[in-house]
mmCIF file of N, CA and C in Angstrom:
data_model
loop_
_atom_site.group_PDB
_atom_site.id
_atom_site.type_symbol
_atom_site.label_atom_id
_atom_site.label_comp_id
_atom_site.label_asym_id
_atom_site.label_seq_id
_atom_site.Cartn_x
_atom_site.Cartn_y
_atom_site.Cartn_z
ATOM 1 N N UNK A 1 -74.622 14.784 21.995
ATOM 2 C CA UNK A 1 -74.436 16.210 21.933
ATOM 3 C C UNK A 1 -73.530 16.676 23.132
ATOM 4 N N UNK A 2 -73.068 17.893 22.988
ATOM 5 C CA UNK A 2 -72.241 18.446 24.006
ATOM 6 C C UNK A 2 -72.968 18.551 25.376
ATOM 7 N N UNK A 3 -74.232 18.887 25.296
ATOM 8 C CA UNK A 3 -74.999 19.058 26.504
ATOM 9 C C UNK A 3 -75.166 17.687 27.216
ATOM 10 N N UNK A 4 -75.276 16.602 26.496
ATOM 11 C CA UNK A 4 -75.373 15.327 27.090
ATOM 12 C C UNK A 4 -74.048 14.969 27.838
ATOM 13 N N UNK A 5 -72.926 15.224 27.196
ATOM 14 C CA UNK A 5 -71.648 14.940 27.809
ATOM 15 C C UNK A 5 -71.457 15.784 29.024
ATOM 16 N N UNK A 6 -71.746 17.037 28.947
ATOM 17 C CA UNK A 6 -71.591 17.982 30.094
ATOM 18 C C UNK A 6 -72.484 17.579 31.238
ATOM 19 N N UNK A 7 -73.689 17.159 30.874
ATOM 20 C CA UNK A 7 -74.673 16.687 31.894
ATOM 21 C C UNK A 7 -74.168 15.383 32.581
ATOM 22 N N UNK A 8 -73.549 14.532 31.856
ATOM 23 C CA UNK A 8 -73.058 13.292 32.421
ATOM 24 C C UNK A 8 -71.878 13.667 33.384
ATOM 25 N N UNK A 9 -71.065 14.613 33.051
ATOM 26 C CA UNK A 9 -69.991 15.045 33.929
ATOM 27 C C UNK A 9 -70.594 15.619 35.183
ATOM 28 N N UNK A 10 -71.634 16.386 35.051
ATOM 29 C CA UNK A 10 -72.266 17.054 36.178
ATOM 30 C C UNK A 10 -72.820 15.929 37.111
ATOM 31 N N UNK A 11 -73.408 14.890 36.611
ATOM 32 C CA UNK A 11 -73.983 13.884 37.490
ATOM 33 C C UNK A 11 -72.842 13.194 38.281
ATOM 34 N N UNK A 12 -71.717 13.165 37.789
ATOM 35 C CA UNK A 12 -70.584 12.669 38.510
ATOM 36 C C UNK A 12 -69.778 13.666 39.360
ATOM 37 N N UNK A 13 -70.195 14.881 39.267
ATOM 38 C CA UNK A 13 -69.482 15.946 40.036
ATOM 39 C C UNK A 13 -68.132 16.329 39.448
ATOM 40 N N UNK A 14 -67.914 16.118 38.164
ATOM 41 C CA UNK A 14 -66.671 16.331 37.497
ATOM 42 C C UNK A 14 -66.691 17.755 36.892
ATOM 43 N N UNK A 15 -66.566 18.769 37.685
ATOM 44 C CA UNK A 15 -66.649 20.135 37.174
ATOM 45 C C UNK A 15 -65.596 20.382 36.156
ATOM 46 N N UNK A 16 -64.386 20.046 36.405
ATOM 47 C CA UNK A 16 -63.288 20.340 35.444
ATOM 48 C C UNK A 16 -63.486 19.643 34.105
ATOM 49 N N UNK A 17 -63.994 18.462 34.111
ATOM 50 C CA UNK A 17 -64.302 17.783 32.880
ATOM 51 C C UNK A 17 -65.460 18.421 32.152
ATOM 52 N N UNK A 18 -66.485 18.921 32.899
ATOM 53 C CA UNK A 18 -67.644 19.598 32.256
ATOM 54 C C UNK A 18 -67.071 20.859 31.637
ATOM 55 N N UNK A 19 -66.197 21.643 32.326
ATOM 56 C CA UNK A 19 -65.686 22.809 31.705
ATOM 57 C C UNK A 19 -64.837 22.616 30.437
ATOM 58 N N UNK A 20 -64.119 21.484 30.462
ATOM 59 C CA UNK A 20 -63.352 21.069 29.306
ATOM 60 C C UNK A 20 -64.206 20.898 28.091
ATOM 61 N N UNK A 21 -65.364 20.219 28.240
ATOM 62 C CA UNK A 21 -66.275 20.019 27.181
ATOM 63 C C UNK A 21 -66.962 21.341 26.745
ATOM 64 N N UNK A 22 -67.211 22.213 27.640
ATOM 65 C CA UNK A 22 -67.716 23.545 27.318
ATOM 66 C C UNK A 22 -66.665 24.263 26.430
ATOM 67 N N UNK A 23 -65.422 24.208 26.799
ATOM 68 C CA UNK A 23 -64.387 24.852 25.904
ATOM 69 C C UNK A 23 -64.309 24.221 24.579
ATOM 70 N N UNK A 24 -64.448 22.943 24.428
ATOM 71 C CA UNK A 24 -64.539 22.231 23.063
ATOM 72 C C UNK A 24 -65.759 22.679 22.322
ATOM 73 N N UNK A 25 -66.887 22.810 23.070
ATOM 74 C CA UNK A 25 -68.076 23.283 22.449
ATOM 75 C C UNK A 25 -67.875 24.697 21.803
ATOM 76 N N UNK A 26 -67.303 25.609 22.603
ATOM 77 C CA UNK A 26 -67.099 26.979 22.184
ATOM 78 C C UNK A 26 -66.085 27.008 20.984
ATOM 79 N N UNK A 27 -65.062 26.181 21.113
ATOM 80 C CA UNK A 27 -64.032 26.127 20.028
ATOM 81 C C UNK A 27 -64.640 25.732 18.718
ATOM 82 N N UNK A 28 -65.674 24.991 18.782
ATOM 83 C CA UNK A 28 -66.346 24.555 17.538
ATOM 84 C C UNK A 28 -67.488 25.454 17.136
ATOM 85 N N UNK A 29 -67.643 26.628 17.785
ATOM 86 C CA UNK A 29 -68.671 27.509 17.427
ATOM 87 C C UNK A 29 -70.045 27.209 17.871
ATOM 88 N N UNK A 30 -70.174 26.282 18.764
ATOM 89 C CA UNK A 30 -71.538 25.924 19.299
ATOM 90 C C UNK A 30 -71.853 26.758 20.511
ATOM 91 N N UNK A 31 -72.941 27.481 20.472
ATOM 92 C CA UNK A 31 -73.301 28.404 21.523
ATOM 93 C C UNK A 31 -73.887 27.629 22.693
ATOM 94 N N UNK A 32 -73.501 27.809 23.889
ATOM 95 C CA UNK A 32 -74.142 27.140 25.085
ATOM 96 C C UNK A 32 -75.449 27.794 25.364
ATOM 97 N N UNK A 33 -76.380 26.988 25.831
ATOM 98 C CA UNK A 33 -77.695 27.496 26.239
ATOM 99 C C UNK A 33 -77.902 27.312 27.770
ATOM 100 N N UNK A 34 -79.133 27.539 28.170
ATOM 101 C CA UNK A 34 -79.391 27.485 29.575
ATOM 102 C C UNK A 34 -79.123 26.049 30.141
ATOM 103 N N UNK A 35 -79.449 25.003 29.374
ATOM 104 C CA UNK A 35 -79.187 23.695 29.837
ATOM 105 C C UNK A 35 -77.699 23.401 30.027
ATOM 106 N N UNK A 36 -76.875 23.967 29.175
ATOM 107 C CA UNK A 36 -75.414 23.843 29.327
ATOM 108 C C UNK A 36 -74.911 24.445 30.593
ATOM 109 N N UNK A 37 -75.367 25.701 30.828
ATOM 110 C CA UNK A 37 -74.956 26.392 32.026
ATOM 111 C C UNK A 37 -75.499 25.669 33.299
ATOM 112 N N UNK A 38 -76.764 25.303 33.211
ATOM 113 C CA UNK A 38 -77.332 24.571 34.373
ATOM 114 C C UNK A 38 -76.508 23.319 34.700
ATOM 115 N N UNK A 39 -76.050 22.604 33.685
ATOM 116 C CA UNK A 39 -75.270 21.416 33.939
ATOM 117 C C UNK A 39 -73.869 21.808 34.565
ATOM 118 N N UNK A 40 -73.339 22.934 34.076
ATOM 119 C CA UNK A 40 -72.017 23.336 34.715
ATOM 120 C C UNK A 40 -72.218 23.756 36.111
ATOM 121 N N UNK A 41 -73.323 24.470 36.377
ATOM 122 C CA UNK A 41 -73.598 24.830 37.744
ATOM 123 C C UNK A 41 -73.724 23.672 38.625
ATOM 124 N N UNK A 42 -74.431 22.662 38.152
ATOM 125 C CA UNK A 42 -74.728 21.440 38.879
ATOM 126 C C UNK A 42 -73.388 20.704 39.153
ATOM 127 N N UNK A 43 -72.532 20.609 38.101
ATOM 128 C CA UNK A 43 -71.284 19.920 38.273
ATOM 129 C C UNK A 43 -70.409 20.666 39.392
ATOM 130 N N UNK A 44 -70.399 21.967 39.370
ATOM 131 C CA UNK A 44 -69.641 22.655 40.376
ATOM 132 C C UNK A 44 -70.266 22.449 41.764
ATOM 133 N N UNK A 45 -71.594 22.489 41.807
ATOM 134 C CA UNK A 45 -72.222 22.287 43.075
ATOM 135 C C UNK A 45 -71.959 20.876 43.632
ATOM 136 N N UNK A 46 -72.026 19.851 42.773
ATOM 137 C CA UNK A 46 -71.791 18.475 43.261
ATOM 138 C C UNK A 46 -70.317 18.275 43.694
ATOM 139 N N UNK A 47 -69.426 18.992 43.055
ATOM 140 C CA UNK A 47 -68.051 18.847 43.435
ATOM 141 C C UNK A 47 -67.687 19.724 44.660
ATOM 142 N N UNK A 48 -68.677 20.496 45.200
ATOM 143 C CA UNK A 48 -68.436 21.287 46.385
ATOM 144 C C UNK A 48 -67.900 22.678 46.175
ATOM 145 N N UNK A 49 -67.821 23.067 44.886
ATOM 146 C CA UNK A 49 -67.234 24.390 44.521
ATOM 147 C C UNK A 49 -68.402 25.364 44.293
ATOM 148 N N UNK A 50 -68.977 25.834 45.454
ATOM 149 C CA UNK A 50 -70.117 26.726 45.341
ATOM 150 C C UNK A 50 -69.736 28.108 44.657
ATOM 151 N N UNK A 51 -68.585 28.560 44.960
ATOM 152 C CA UNK A 51 -68.124 29.807 44.396
ATOM 153 C C UNK A 51 -68.067 29.686 42.894
ATOM 154 N N UNK A 52 -67.571 28.633 42.343
ATOM 155 C CA UNK A 52 -67.496 28.521 40.951
ATOM 156 C C UNK A 52 -68.877 28.388 40.338
ATOM 157 N N UNK A 53 -69.747 27.684 41.055
ATOM 158 C CA UNK A 53 -71.177 27.570 40.591
ATOM 159 C C UNK A 53 -71.822 28.943 40.501
ATOM 160 N N UNK A 54 -71.555 29.816 41.486
ATOM 161 C CA UNK A 54 -72.108 31.149 41.458
ATOM 162 C C UNK A 54 -71.507 32.000 40.349
ATOM 163 N N UNK A 55 -70.228 31.738 40.002
ATOM 164 C CA UNK A 55 -69.523 32.539 38.945
ATOM 165 C C UNK A 55 -70.221 32.086 37.600
ATOM 166 N N UNK A 56 -70.505 30.828 37.398
ATOM 167 C CA UNK A 56 -71.184 30.454 36.199
ATOM 168 C C UNK A 56 -72.570 31.063 36.096
ATOM 169 N N UNK A 57 -73.246 31.093 37.175
ATOM 170 C CA UNK A 57 -74.614 31.712 37.202
ATOM 171 C C UNK A 57 -74.548 33.191 36.819
ATOM 172 N N UNK A 58 -73.545 33.910 37.358
ATOM 173 C CA UNK A 58 -73.444 35.324 37.008
ATOM 174 C C UNK A 58 -72.855 35.571 35.575
ATOM 175 N N UNK A 59 -72.187 34.563 35.112
ATOM 176 C CA UNK A 59 -71.655 34.689 33.724
ATOM 177 C C UNK A 59 -72.734 34.529 32.657
ATOM 178 N N UNK A 60 -73.768 33.887 32.979
ATOM 179 C CA UNK A 60 -74.821 33.493 31.997
ATOM 180 C C UNK A 60 -75.327 34.757 31.138
ATOM 181 N N UNK A 61 -75.817 35.847 31.846
ATOM 182 C CA UNK A 61 -76.336 36.918 31.100
ATOM 183 C C UNK A 61 -75.344 37.618 30.161
ATOM 184 N N UNK A 62 -74.069 37.559 30.604
ATOM 185 C CA UNK A 62 -73.018 38.178 29.769
ATOM 186 C C UNK A 62 -72.796 37.423 28.418
ATOM 187 N N UNK A 63 -73.228 36.137 28.453
ATOM 188 C CA UNK A 63 -73.158 35.269 27.315
ATOM 189 C C UNK A 63 -74.435 35.134 26.576
ATOM 190 N N UNK A 64 -75.398 36.041 26.909
ATOM 191 C CA UNK A 64 -76.722 35.994 26.230
ATOM 192 C C UNK A 64 -77.650 34.973 26.724
ATOM 193 N N UNK A 65 -77.381 34.378 27.878
ATOM 194 C CA UNK A 65 -78.267 33.252 28.360
ATOM 195 C C UNK A 65 -78.834 33.752 29.721
ATOM 196 N N UNK A 66 -80.118 33.696 29.813
ATOM 197 C CA UNK A 66 -80.754 34.107 31.079
ATOM 198 C C UNK A 66 -80.977 32.854 32.053
ATOM 199 N N UNK A 67 -80.548 33.031 33.354
ATOM 200 C CA UNK A 67 -80.805 31.946 34.280
ATOM 201 C C UNK A 67 -82.280 31.626 34.358
ATOM 202 N N UNK A 68 -82.633 30.455 34.636
ATOM 203 C CA UNK A 68 -84.037 30.017 34.894
ATOM 204 C C UNK A 68 -84.189 29.513 36.292
ATOM 205 N N UNK A 69 -85.360 28.935 36.544
ATOM 206 C CA UNK A 69 -85.683 28.428 37.916
ATOM 207 C C UNK A 69 -84.673 27.322 38.262
ATOM 208 N N UNK A 70 -84.236 26.508 37.342
ATOM 209 C CA UNK A 70 -83.321 25.402 37.652
ATOM 210 C C UNK A 70 -81.949 25.989 38.020
ATOM 211 N N UNK A 71 -81.531 27.052 37.321
ATOM 212 C CA UNK A 71 -80.245 27.646 37.681
ATOM 213 C C UNK A 71 -80.202 28.154 39.111
ATOM 214 N N UNK A 72 -81.294 28.843 39.569
ATOM 215 C CA UNK A 72 -81.266 29.384 40.844
ATOM 216 C C UNK A 72 -81.518 28.303 41.932
ATOM 217 N N UNK A 73 -82.425 27.285 41.601
ATOM 218 C CA UNK A 73 -82.662 26.282 42.609
ATOM 219 C C UNK A 73 -81.429 25.379 42.802
ATOM 220 N N UNK A 74 -80.573 25.167 41.804
ATOM 221 C CA UNK A 74 -79.393 24.442 41.964
ATOM 222 C C UNK A 74 -78.421 25.130 42.921
ATOM 223 N N UNK A 75 -78.288 26.475 42.746
ATOM 224 C CA UNK A 75 -77.459 27.190 43.662
ATOM 225 C C UNK A 75 -77.946 27.208 45.037
ATOM 226 N N UNK A 76 -79.277 27.374 45.194
ATOM 227 C CA UNK A 76 -79.885 27.395 46.516
ATOM 228 C C UNK A 76 -79.682 26.030 47.224
ATOM 229 N N UNK A 77 -79.922 24.946 46.500
ATOM 230 C CA UNK A 77 -79.745 23.595 47.070
ATOM 231 C C UNK A 77 -78.209 23.379 47.422
ATOM 232 N N UNK A 78 -77.337 23.854 46.616
ATOM 233 C CA UNK A 78 -75.922 23.672 46.878
ATOM 234 C C UNK A 78 -75.527 24.467 48.171
ATOM 235 N N UNK A 79 -76.046 25.605 48.292
ATOM 236 C CA UNK A 79 -75.747 26.437 49.509
ATOM 237 C C UNK A 79 -76.304 25.729 50.752
ATOM 238 N N UNK A 80 -77.526 25.127 50.616
ATOM 239 C CA UNK A 80 -78.148 24.443 51.785
ATOM 240 C C UNK A 80 -77.457 23.184 52.179
ATOM 241 N N UNK A 81 -76.652 22.574 51.311
ATOM 242 C CA UNK A 81 -75.993 21.386 51.653
ATOM 243 C C UNK A 81 -74.479 21.584 51.998
ATOM 244 N N UNK A 82 -74.143 22.788 52.084
ATOM 245 C CA UNK A 82 -72.767 23.131 52.420
ATOM 246 C C UNK A 82 -72.359 22.653 53.783
#
């Protein structure tokens, strides 16, 4: 699934690649969920781009997805390891 690929990218800190797979997902009409966004946030955090991680967090509600505890804790952890 797309989420599995995006999560694999996140584990490697490949934010650009994760975003590429999100674009493919959207192009095929597959709606991202909280897991998708959490993986994107994690990818950005692992790559050191905290600002981009925060942008994905704030974009979630506009796309009909509410952040959860994992969304916020990933951002908090990323900020703590800056």
